[in-house]
Coordinates of C-alpha atoms in Angstrom, one line a residue:
X1 CA 54.3 14.4 -119.8
X2 CA 57.0 17.1 -119.6
X3 CA 57.0 19.7 -116.8
X4 CA 59.0 22.9 -117.1
X5 CA 60.0 24.7 -113.9
X6 CA 61.4 28.2 -114.3
X7 CA 63.7 29.5 -111.5
X8 CA 64.5 33.2 -111.1
X9 CA 67.4 34.3 -113.2
X10 CA 68.1 30.8 -114.5
X11 CA 67.0 28.7 -117.5
X12 CA 63.9 26.6 -117.1
X13 CA 64.5 23.1 -115.6
X14 CA 62.6 20.2 -117.2
X15 CA 61.2 17.4 -115.2
X16 CA 59.9 14.6 -117.4
X17 CA 59.0 12.2 -114.6
X18 CA 56.9 14.3 -112.2
X19 CA 54.9 11.5 -110.7
X20 CA 58.0 9.4 -110.0
X21 CA 59.7 12.3 -108.4
X22 CA 56.6 13.0 -106.2
X23 CA 56.5 9.3 -105.2
X24 CA 60.2 9.4 -104.3
X25 CA 59.8 12.5 -102.2
X26 CA 56.7 11.2 -100.4
X27 CA 58.6 8.0 -99.5
X28 CA 61.5 10.1 -98.2
X29 CA 59.1 12.1 -96.1
X30 CA 57.7 9.0 -94.6
X31 CA 61.2 7.5 -93.9
X32 CA 62.8 10.5 -92.1
X33 CA 62.6 11.3 -88.4
X34 CA 64.2 14.7 -88.7
X35 CA 61.8 17.6 -88.8
X36 CA 64.2 20.0 -90.6
X37 CA 64.8 17.4 -93.4
X38 CA 61.0 16.7 -93.5
X39 CA 60.3 20.4 -94.1
X40 CA 62.8 20.5 -97.0
X41 CA 61.1 17.5 -98.6
X42 CA 57.7 19.1 -98.0
X43 CA 58.9 22.3 -99.7
X44 CA 60.1 20.4 -102.8
X45 CA 56.9 18.3 -102.8
X46 CA 54.7 21.4 -102.8
X47 CA 56.8 23.1 -105.4
X48 CA 56.6 20.1 -107.8
X49 CA 52.9 19.8 -107.1
X50 CA 52.5 23.3 -108.6
X51 CA 52.1 25.5 -105.6
X52 CA 53.4 29.0 -105.9
X53 CA 56.5 30.1 -104.1
X54 CA 54.5 32.7 -102.0
X55 CA 52.0 30.0 -101.0
X56 CA 54.7 27.6 -100.0
X57 CA 56.4 30.3 -97.8
X58 CA 53.0 30.8 -96.1
X59 CA 52.3 27.1 -95.6
X60 CA 55.8 26.2 -94.2
X61 CA 56.6 29.6 -92.7
X62 CA 59.9 29.8 -94.7
X63 CA 61.9 32.7 -96.0
X64 CA 61.6 32.8 -99.8
X65 CA 65.4 32.8 -100.1
X66 CA 65.6 29.7 -98.0
X67 CA 63.1 28.0 -100.2
X68 CA 65.2 29.0 -103.2
X69 CA 68.2 27.3 -101.7
X70 CA 66.2 24.1 -101.2
X71 CA 64.9 24.2 -104.8
X72 CA 68.4 24.8 -106.3
X73 CA 69.9 22.1 -104.2
X74 CA 67.2 19.6 -105.3
X75 CA 67.5 20.6 -109.0
X76 CA 71.3 20.2 -109.0
X77 CA 71.7 17.1 -106.7
X78 CA 68.2 15.5 -106.2
X79 CA 67.2 14.4 -102.7
X80 CA 70.9 14.0 -101.7
X81 CA 71.3 17.8 -102.2
X82 CA 68.7 18.4 -99.4
X83 CA 70.6 16.3 -96.8
X84 CA 72.0 18.4 -93.9
X85 CA 75.8 18.4 -93.3
X86 CA 75.7 19.7 -89.7
X87 CA 73.5 21.8 -87.5
X88 CA 74.6 25.4 -87.3
X89 CA 74.9 27.1 -84.0
X90 CA 76.3 26.4 -80.6
X91 CA 76.1 22.8 -79.3
X92 CA 73.8 22.2 -76.3
X93 CA 75.3 21.6 -72.9
X94 CA 75.1 18.1 -71.5
X95 CA 74.2 18.2 -67.8
X96 CA 73.5 14.6 -66.8
X97 CA 72.4 15.6 -63.3
X98 CA 69.6 17.8 -64.8
X99 CA 68.3 14.9 -66.8
X100 CA 68.2 12.8 -63.7
X101 CA 66.6 15.6 -61.7
X102 CA 63.8 16.1 -64.2
X103 CA 63.2 12.4 -65.0
X104 CA 62.2 11.8 -61.3
X105 CA 59.4 14.5 -61.4

């Protein structure tokens, strides 16, 4: 069975092994402990399952451009394309005395 997925302003992408890809994504979703990576996997899983982009953005509370980034990354590099390099933003402060203070409560 051949599945054709059309992305905006690009040629259609063909997925011949839809069930194998869905199994692979489901296994990756079970294996990860990172919520952000899980959401990326879930986005691709819903997309390959046939959900519309608008419905996926409602389900996962994602911006449609963000979802497009995830889909393009998956189409070009597979699951490895969804891996996160680093977390953007300022690193959190490490105050050991606060952890000790709150752990005693």
